[in-house]
Amino acid sequence: MSYAGMTNAGMSASNRIVDLRSDTVTRPGEAMRRAMAEAEVGDDVYGEDATVTALEEKVAALLGKEAGLFVASGTQSNLLALLAHCQRGEEYIAGETYHSYAEEGGGASVLGGIAVHPLAIDGRGAITAEQVESRIKPDDFHYPITRLVCLENTVSGHVQTIENQEAIAAVARRHGLSVHLDGARLMNAAVALGLPPAAVASHADSVSLCLSKGLGAPVGSVLSGPADFIARARRGRKMLGGGMRQAGILAAACLYALDHHIDRLAEDHANAKRLAKGLAACKGLDVDAPETNMVFIAPAEEDLEPLRAHLAARGIIIAAQRPKTRMVTHLDITAEDVDRTIEAFGAFGAFYKG
Ligand SMILES: *Cc1c(COP(=O)(O)O)cnc(C)c1O
């Protein structure tokens, strides 16, 4: 089923579409659209788009890095980081579910001849310094050359501890490796930890941040890191066809998101908690709620499709992943929407307590 064209414009609280599939589904509001319409623009391939430049500088400053690069997506950002860190025949180490390894079409190997060593993660999405150290290859021509560790924060809604990430980075440094942080949802981690974003990014050489998820911009990610690294990534972006011209219209939305949508992520976290608490009361439903904006449910296999249909009939959209189905709170989900969702779950046959 396609949900294209559905909007909540003019809808009352009881018939709004409640789309819990992802925080990528948010649509730019009036004020963000105004900022986009009024953006100063130029040709960014010539380095002349002041709004793109302002965004790159702002994100770099927020994350405590030297330079930034505005790119089309988180996937492109991670790919450019891998290509800029690693040469052909080199490898990176990453958690086995991490997006940079598991969800990006094998881009680093397809386009960069880069190998990967995936590591098992624990129940909170973490890998350990010991695991990393044990997998760094010795200087032996049988092996790829280990070059990079890829971390992620948050991982499936779980905040990664600074201590663990620092311990991994210390091992990496000791062995001459770089550290890339896929911080697609880094701002959720920063808000949950009550730390400045730069503190959450401090152990990493390079960071990828998505503006199009919880932060609510329509398009875009920013890769940040040392100036020479960003210069290589800028070359890679052009090569991949990602050099954009008057991209300031998009960057303006990202700047608006950074100015207005970081602190409010706490509301998404509170709404996820509220949702988890409400769903936990459903008979026989397994509910798992990390600290940020995600809730995972594990309905019985035979219940998932009937449940999705039952919810869809009430304007509530959830994803279809198995065995755990993810529900994500975001900018376009209110506490009322959460309560409506809990009510709808309670009215589903399998969960009904009678
Ligand atoms: C969504 C996501 C990405 C990729 O972002 P896209 O913009 O969808 O390409 C990368 N890493 C993580 C952890 C993500 O959640």
Tab-separated table of C-alpha atoms in Angstrom, residues 7-8 11 31 55 80 83 96-97 143 161 163 230 251 259 261 268 271 276 286 311 325:
chain	number	residue	atom	x	y	z
A	7	THR	CA	-1.360	14.680	4.738
A	8	ASN	CA	-2.679	15.915	8.041
A	11	MET	CA	-7.326	17.071	9.971
A	31	ALA	CA	8.268	28.010	8.907
A	55	LEU	CA	25.302	24.585	7.119
A	80	LEU	CA	32.128	8.910	1.140
A	83	LEU	CA	36.100	5.865	0.470
A	96	GLU	CA	27.070	-6.645	12.186
A	97	THR	CA	23.797	-4.681	12.136
A	143	TYR	CA	45.180	-10.326	5.290
A	161	THR	CA	27.877	5.010	26.119
A	163	GLU	CA	32.952	5.370	27.862
A	230	ILE	CA	36.564	16.430	3.811
A	251	ALA	CA	20.484	23.396	3.334
A	259	ASP	CA	17.972	25.838	15.157
A	261	HIS	CA	14.352	20.779	16.303
A	268	ASP	CA	9.836	12.236	20.865
A	271	ASN	CA	6.256	9.948	23.497
A	276	ALA	CA	5.930	1.610	25.298
A	286	ASP	CA	6.464	-8.251	23.825
A	311	LEU	CA	-4.436	-0.112	12.735
A	325	THR	CA	8.486	-4.412	14.371
